Amino acid sequence: MRLADPDAVCDTAAKRCDFWHSTGARFIIPAALITYGVVAQGNPLLQQVNHNIDNYVREVFPGKACFDDYIQYAPLAAYMGLSIAGVDNRQHNLLDRTIIAATAYLIMGITVNTIKATVPVLRPDGSAWNSFPSGHTAMAFTGAHLLFREYKDVSPWIGVAGYAVATTTGVMRMFNKRHWLSDVVTGAGIAIASVELSYLLWPVFDRWIYGYRKPDSKRTSAVSFTPAVGVDYYGAGFVCVF
């Protein structure tokens, strides 16, 4: 019996690992989510899944809970809050993270609103024809994926918490009869893809802002808030260094 070459086995394993860390691999999940949502618009079976879930929701949850209007912003608040608090992810400073987030939300917002305006889908509650895709879900998952990308080396649980909040937002959009399952899935896919695109564009912005510099150079950022209280006065000082 011929034994496998150990070096060949190691090379194959390394190639597989490199693939799952490649740029293309990062778009597999969002592409699958978006494809599901698009196909669902014309597929009777997936349309039936949408209606079955909506019928089930109407039976078990006849009321409404509007906290999804607020928790959609929680992942973004955590993303910026950890930056301001000085949690070091050894990748980007506060200005870098702000630009990356702004780019991601801009891409996501343009994509979501363009589709809403061009693909009329009636909401489950019959209130409007702009159900597809879910903007709330896209907002939440954009923040969640930003958290994952920035802080996965600090703690994977930061990203897990963000995804949990984003998933809750999507579920509540269905429980509130505002979106179908396909709307929520597509919103999540667009969000993740938008974040990945923003990271692909970041090197371009990086050169525009900072110019070319040595690879080992490091920028630091710091935020300081100092209150001042006296007998006849009060105030505060705020300093932000990028």
mmCIF file of C-alpha atoms in Angstrom:
data_model
loop_
_atom_site.group_PDB
_atom_site.id
_atom_site.type_symbol
_atom_site.label_atom_id
_atom_site.label_comp_id
_atom_site.label_asym_id
_atom_site.label_seq_id
_atom_site.Cartn_x
_atom_site.Cartn_y
_atom_site.Cartn_z
ATOM 1 C CA MET A 1 0.000 0.000 0.000
ATOM 2 C CA ARG A 2 1.347 3.403 -0.997
ATOM 3 C CA LEU A 3 1.494 5.952 1.791
ATOM 4 C CA ALA A 4 0.512 9.559 1.165
ATOM 5 C CA ASP A 5 3.289 12.110 0.987
ATOM 6 C CA PRO A 6 3.210 14.088 4.299
ATOM 7 C CA ASP A 7 4.343 17.246 2.524
ATOM 8 C CA ALA A 8 1.539 16.938 -0.032
ATOM 9 C CA VAL A 9 -1.014 16.450 2.740
ATOM 10 C CA CYS A 10 0.257 19.556 4.552
ATOM 11 C CA ASP A 11 0.160 21.596 1.331
ATOM 12 C CA THR A 12 -3.441 20.523 0.678
ATOM 13 C CA ALA A 13 -4.493 21.455 4.216
ATOM 14 C CA ALA A 14 -2.751 24.816 3.907
ATOM 15 C CA LYS A 15 -4.513 25.538 0.610
ATOM 16 C CA ARG A 16 -7.889 24.739 2.148
ATOM 17 C CA CYS A 17 -7.144 27.027 5.096
ATOM 18 C CA ASP A 18 -5.989 29.802 2.765
ATOM 19 C CA PHE A 19 -9.183 29.470 0.729
ATOM 20 C CA TRP A 20 -11.471 29.982 3.730
ATOM 21 C CA HIS A 21 -9.458 33.053 4.664
ATOM 22 C CA SER A 22 -9.485 34.446 1.129
ATOM 23 C CA THR A 23 -11.507 37.428 -0.038
ATOM 24 C CA GLY A 24 -13.765 35.314 -2.236
ATOM 25 C CA ALA A 25 -14.670 32.945 0.579
ATOM 26 C CA ARG A 26 -15.926 35.858 2.682
ATOM 27 C CA PHE A 27 -18.658 36.517 0.124
ATOM 28 C CA ILE A 28 -19.982 32.939 0.034
ATOM 29 C CA ILE A 29 -22.391 33.354 2.949
ATOM 30 C CA PRO A 30 -23.775 36.790 1.946
ATOM 31 C CA ALA A 31 -24.108 35.617 -1.665
ATOM 32 C CA ALA A 32 -26.079 32.575 -0.506
ATOM 33 C CA LEU A 33 -28.373 34.714 1.673
ATOM 34 C CA ILE A 34 -29.025 37.242 -1.091
ATOM 35 C CA THR A 35 -29.610 34.482 -3.642
ATOM 36 C CA TYR A 36 -32.188 32.882 -1.361
ATOM 37 C CA GLY A 37 -34.062 36.170 -1.034
ATOM 38 C CA VAL A 38 -34.014 36.890 -4.750
ATOM 39 C CA VAL A 39 -35.103 33.376 -5.726
ATOM 40 C CA ALA A 40 -37.862 33.502 -3.099
ATOM 41 C CA GLN A 41 -39.542 36.363 -4.939
ATOM 42 C CA GLY A 42 -40.538 34.038 -7.775
ATOM 43 C CA ASN A 43 -40.411 30.574 -6.237
ATOM 44 C CA PRO A 44 -43.809 29.197 -5.081
ATOM 45 C CA LEU A 45 -42.241 26.869 -2.512
ATOM 46 C CA LEU A 46 -40.225 29.626 -0.832
ATOM 47 C CA GLN A 47 -43.218 31.952 -1.023
ATOM 48 C CA GLN A 48 -45.204 29.321 0.831
ATOM 49 C CA VAL A 49 -42.467 29.214 3.478
ATOM 50 C CA ASN A 50 -42.861 32.983 3.888
ATOM 51 C CA HIS A 51 -46.625 32.694 4.362
ATOM 52 C CA ASN A 52 -46.396 29.681 6.670
ATOM 53 C CA ILE A 53 -44.061 31.577 8.983
ATOM 54 C CA ASP A 54 -46.314 34.639 8.856
ATOM 55 C CA ASN A 55 -49.394 32.548 9.682
ATOM 56 C CA TYR A 56 -47.580 30.903 12.596
ATOM 57 C CA VAL A 57 -46.455 34.287 13.903
ATOM 58 C CA ARG A 58 -49.993 35.653 13.772
ATOM 59 C CA GLU A 59 -51.189 32.734 15.907
ATOM 60 C CA VAL A 60 -48.497 32.796 18.603
ATOM 61 C CA PHE A 61 -47.725 36.510 18.651
ATOM 62 C CA PRO A 62 -50.820 38.570 17.747
ATOM 63 C CA GLY A 63 -49.450 41.796 19.249
ATOM 64 C CA LYS A 64 -46.462 43.999 18.445
ATOM 65 C CA ALA A 65 -43.197 44.811 20.208
ATOM 66 C CA CYS A 66 -41.341 47.795 18.832
ATOM 67 C CA PHE A 67 -37.976 47.345 20.533
ATOM 68 C CA ASP A 68 -36.531 46.203 17.179
ATOM 69 C CA ASP A 69 -36.686 49.876 16.169
ATOM 70 C CA TYR A 70 -34.005 50.513 18.791
ATOM 71 C CA ILE A 71 -31.866 47.384 19.060
ATOM 72 C CA GLN A 72 -31.033 47.602 15.359
ATOM 73 C CA TYR A 73 -28.530 50.300 16.363
ATOM 74 C CA ALA A 74 -27.029 48.350 19.289
ATOM 75 C CA PRO A 75 -24.251 46.602 17.296
ATOM 76 C CA LEU A 76 -23.130 49.934 15.803
ATOM 77 C CA ALA A 77 -23.201 51.532 19.250
ATOM 78 C CA ALA A 78 -21.033 48.700 20.582
ATOM 79 C CA TYR A 79 -18.663 49.001 17.621
ATOM 80 C CA MET A 80 -18.088 52.712 18.219
ATOM 81 C CA GLY A 81 -18.309 52.394 22.007
ATOM 82 C CA LEU A 82 -15.523 49.837 22.195
ATOM 83 C CA SER A 83 -13.390 52.077 19.977
ATOM 84 C CA ILE A 84 -13.967 55.125 22.161
ATOM 85 C CA ALA A 85 -13.385 53.036 25.296
ATOM 86 C CA GLY A 86 -9.946 52.194 23.969
ATOM 87 C CA VAL A 87 -10.384 48.475 23.357
ATOM 88 C CA ASP A 88 -7.328 47.698 21.225
ATOM 89 C CA ASN A 89 -7.925 45.394 18.281
ATOM 90 C CA ARG A 90 -4.428 46.075 16.869
ATOM 91 C CA GLN A 91 -5.905 46.696 13.396
ATOM 92 C CA HIS A 92 -7.434 50.133 13.052
ATOM 93 C CA ASN A 93 -7.647 53.272 15.134
ATOM 94 C CA LEU A 94 -10.823 55.247 15.820
ATOM 95 C CA LEU A 95 -10.671 57.248 12.599
ATOM 96 C CA ASP A 96 -10.041 54.119 10.542
ATOM 97 C CA ARG A 97 -12.997 52.326 12.096
ATOM 98 C CA THR A 98 -15.255 55.337 11.577
ATOM 99 C CA ILE A 99 -14.427 55.502 7.867
ATOM 100 C CA ILE A 100 -14.845 51.739 7.424
ATOM 101 C CA ALA A 101 -18.233 51.828 9.179
ATOM 102 C CA ALA A 102 -19.402 54.880 7.210
ATOM 103 C CA THR A 103 -18.458 53.182 3.947
ATOM 104 C CA ALA A 104 -20.250 49.977 4.904
ATOM 105 C CA TYR A 105 -23.434 51.771 5.926
ATOM 106 C CA LEU A 106 -23.359 53.906 2.782
ATOM 107 C CA ILE A 107 -23.088 50.841 0.543
ATOM 108 C CA MET A 108 -25.772 49.040 2.525
ATOM 109 C CA GLY A 109 -28.141 52.015 2.539
ATOM 110 C CA ILE A 110 -27.867 52.661 -1.188
ATOM 111 C CA THR A 111 -28.338 48.974 -1.995
ATOM 112 C CA VAL A 112 -31.313 48.421 0.309
ATOM 113 C CA ASN A 113 -33.175 51.564 -0.707
ATOM 114 C CA THR A 114 -32.541 51.013 -4.408
ATOM 115 C CA ILE A 115 -34.010 47.523 -4.223
ATOM 116 C CA LYS A 116 -36.962 48.732 -2.140
ATOM 117 C CA ALA A 117 -37.730 51.360 -4.780
ATOM 118 C CA THR A 118 -37.444 48.999 -7.752
ATOM 119 C CA VAL A 119 -38.796 45.672 -6.443
ATOM 120 C CA PRO A 120 -42.326 46.172 -5.056
ATOM 121 C CA VAL A 121 -43.144 43.578 -2.404
ATOM 122 C CA LEU A 122 -46.162 43.991 -0.120
ATOM 123 C CA ARG A 123 -45.405 43.892 3.592
ATOM 124 C CA PRO A 124 -47.101 41.128 5.613
ATOM 125 C CA ASP A 125 -49.304 43.714 7.343
ATOM 126 C CA GLY A 126 -50.298 45.213 3.981
ATOM 127 C CA SER A 127 -49.043 48.684 4.911
ATOM 128 C CA ALA A 128 -46.666 49.357 1.987
ATOM 129 C CA TRP A 129 -44.982 47.860 -1.071
ATOM 130 C CA ASN A 130 -41.403 48.260 0.157
ATOM 131 C CA SER A 131 -40.959 45.078 2.173
ATOM 132 C CA PHE A 132 -37.964 43.667 0.282
ATOM 133 C CA PRO A 133 -35.335 43.682 1.766
ATOM 134 C CA SER A 134 -35.461 44.427 5.506
ATOM 135 C CA GLY A 135 -33.692 47.694 6.308
ATOM 136 C CA HIS A 136 -33.770 47.100 10.068
ATOM 137 C CA THR A 137 -32.101 43.720 9.639
ATOM 138 C CA ALA A 138 -29.512 45.175 7.280
ATOM 139 C CA MET A 139 -28.741 47.948 9.766
ATOM 140 C CA ALA A 140 -28.288 45.477 12.626
ATOM 141 C CA PHE A 141 -26.190 42.955 10.696
ATOM 142 C CA THR A 142 -23.918 45.677 9.319
ATOM 143 C CA GLY A 143 -23.003 46.635 12.874
ATOM 144 C CA ALA A 144 -22.723 42.991 13.925
ATOM 145 C CA HIS A 145 -20.355 42.076 11.112
ATOM 146 C CA LEU A 146 -18.264 45.173 11.782
ATOM 147 C CA LEU A 147 -17.962 43.996 15.379
ATOM 148 C CA PHE A 148 -16.902 40.555 14.223
ATOM 149 C CA ARG A 149 -14.319 41.809 11.739
ATOM 150 C CA GLU A 150 -12.746 44.307 14.114
ATOM 151 C CA TYR A 151 -12.777 42.388 17.389
ATOM 152 C CA LYS A 152 -12.580 38.705 16.428
ATOM 153 C CA ASP A 153 -8.948 38.614 17.583
ATOM 154 C CA VAL A 154 -9.854 40.267 20.901
ATOM 155 C CA SER A 155 -12.753 37.943 21.688
ATOM 156 C CA PRO A 156 -15.018 35.960 19.328
ATOM 157 C CA TRP A 157 -17.869 36.484 21.796
ATOM 158 C CA ILE A 158 -18.054 40.156 20.851
ATOM 159 C CA GLY A 159 -19.066 39.178 17.345
ATOM 160 C CA VAL A 160 -21.388 36.460 18.623
ATOM 161 C CA ALA A 161 -23.209 39.010 20.795
ATOM 162 C CA GLY A 162 -23.571 41.327 17.813
ATOM 163 C CA TYR A 163 -24.985 38.572 15.619
ATOM 164 C CA ALA A 164 -27.402 37.576 18.400
ATOM 165 C CA VAL A 165 -28.790 41.111 18.581
ATOM 166 C CA ALA A 166 -28.989 41.338 14.789
ATOM 167 C CA THR A 167 -30.790 37.997 14.553
ATOM 168 C CA THR A 168 -33.240 39.126 17.227
ATOM 169 C CA THR A 169 -33.916 42.246 15.184
ATOM 170 C CA GLY A 170 -34.685 40.183 12.098
ATOM 171 C CA VAL A 171 -36.950 37.796 14.015
ATOM 172 C CA MET A 172 -38.856 40.685 15.551
ATOM 173 C CA ARG A 173 -39.411 42.224 12.108
ATOM 174 C CA MET A 174 -41.273 39.031 11.212
ATOM 175 C CA PHE A 175 -43.089 38.873 14.562
ATOM 176 C CA ASN A 176 -44.271 42.450 14.018
ATOM 177 C CA LYS A 177 -45.621 41.466 10.572
ATOM 178 C CA ARG A 178 -43.335 43.989 8.880
ATOM 179 C CA HIS A 179 -41.209 41.568 6.858
ATOM 180 C CA TRP A 180 -41.151 38.124 5.311
ATOM 181 C CA LEU A 181 -38.382 35.619 5.981
ATOM 182 C CA SER A 182 -36.881 36.310 2.534
ATOM 183 C CA ASP A 183 -36.717 40.049 3.345
ATOM 184 C CA VAL A 184 -34.806 39.390 6.557
ATOM 185 C CA VAL A 185 -32.398 36.896 4.998
ATOM 186 C CA THR A 186 -31.620 39.244 2.119
ATOM 187 C CA GLY A 187 -31.088 42.180 4.466
ATOM 188 C CA ALA A 188 -28.530 40.169 6.420
ATOM 189 C CA GLY A 189 -26.735 39.148 3.227
ATOM 190 C CA ILE A 190 -26.544 42.711 1.914
ATOM 191 C CA ALA A 191 -25.199 43.896 5.268
ATOM 192 C CA ILE A 192 -22.399 41.332 5.428
ATOM 193 C CA ALA A 193 -21.433 41.952 1.801
ATOM 194 C CA SER A 194 -21.399 45.725 2.407
ATOM 195 C CA VAL A 195 -18.975 45.333 5.313
ATOM 196 C CA GLU A 196 -16.690 43.097 3.266
ATOM 197 C CA LEU A 197 -16.713 45.624 0.410
ATOM 198 C CA SER A 198 -15.836 48.425 2.822
ATOM 199 C CA TYR A 199 -12.762 46.478 3.963
ATOM 200 C CA LEU A 200 -11.759 45.933 0.342
ATOM 201 C CA LEU A 201 -12.036 49.692 -0.271
ATOM 202 C CA TRP A 202 -10.217 50.660 2.932
ATOM 203 C CA PRO A 203 -6.661 50.490 1.481
ATOM 204 C CA VAL A 204 -7.702 53.118 -1.089
ATOM 205 C CA PHE A 205 -9.010 55.478 1.603
ATOM 206 C CA ASP A 206 -5.982 54.684 3.737
ATOM 207 C CA ARG A 207 -3.630 55.972 1.031
ATOM 208 C CA TRP A 208 -5.766 59.065 0.434
ATOM 209 C CA ILE A 209 -5.801 60.004 4.108
ATOM 210 C CA TYR A 210 -2.388 58.987 5.360
ATOM 211 C CA GLY A 211 -0.333 58.658 2.190
ATOM 212 C CA TYR A 212 2.199 55.900 1.689
ATOM 213 C CA ARG A 213 4.028 54.927 4.854
ATOM 214 C CA LYS A 214 6.185 52.128 6.141
ATOM 215 C CA PRO A 215 4.277 48.887 6.792
ATOM 216 C CA ASP A 216 5.497 48.759 10.383
ATOM 217 C CA SER A 217 4.375 52.290 11.243
ATOM 218 C CA LYS A 218 1.574 52.466 13.784
ATOM 219 C CA ARG A 219 -1.024 55.132 14.414
ATOM 220 C CA THR A 220 -2.644 55.615 17.753
ATOM 221 C CA SER A 221 -5.881 57.236 18.824
ATOM 222 C CA ALA A 222 -7.104 58.431 22.177
ATOM 223 C CA VAL A 223 -10.189 60.054 23.656
ATOM 224 C CA SER A 224 -10.233 62.120 26.842
ATOM 225 C CA PHE A 225 -13.216 63.660 28.654
ATOM 226 C CA THR A 226 -12.480 65.847 31.683
ATOM 227 C CA PRO A 227 -15.232 67.495 33.734
ATOM 228 C CA ALA A 228 -14.493 70.793 35.524
ATOM 229 C CA VAL A 229 -16.576 71.976 38.481
ATOM 230 C CA GLY A 230 -15.963 75.050 40.626
ATOM 231 C CA VAL A 231 -17.828 77.294 43.068
ATOM 232 C CA ASP A 232 -19.224 79.592 40.391
ATOM 233 C CA TYR A 233 -18.703 77.593 37.228
ATOM 234 C CA TYR A 234 -18.901 74.173 35.633
ATOM 235 C CA GLY A 235 -17.781 72.746 32.307
ATOM 236 C CA ALA A 236 -15.992 69.930 30.571
ATOM 237 C CA GLY A 237 -13.107 69.319 28.222
ATOM 238 C CA PHE A 238 -13.118 66.840 25.365
ATOM 239 C CA VAL A 239 -10.029 65.826 23.375
ATOM 240 C CA CYS A 240 -9.943 63.296 20.537
ATOM 241 C CA VAL A 241 -6.630 62.398 18.896
ATOM 242 C CA PHE A 242 -6.591 60.309 15.695
#
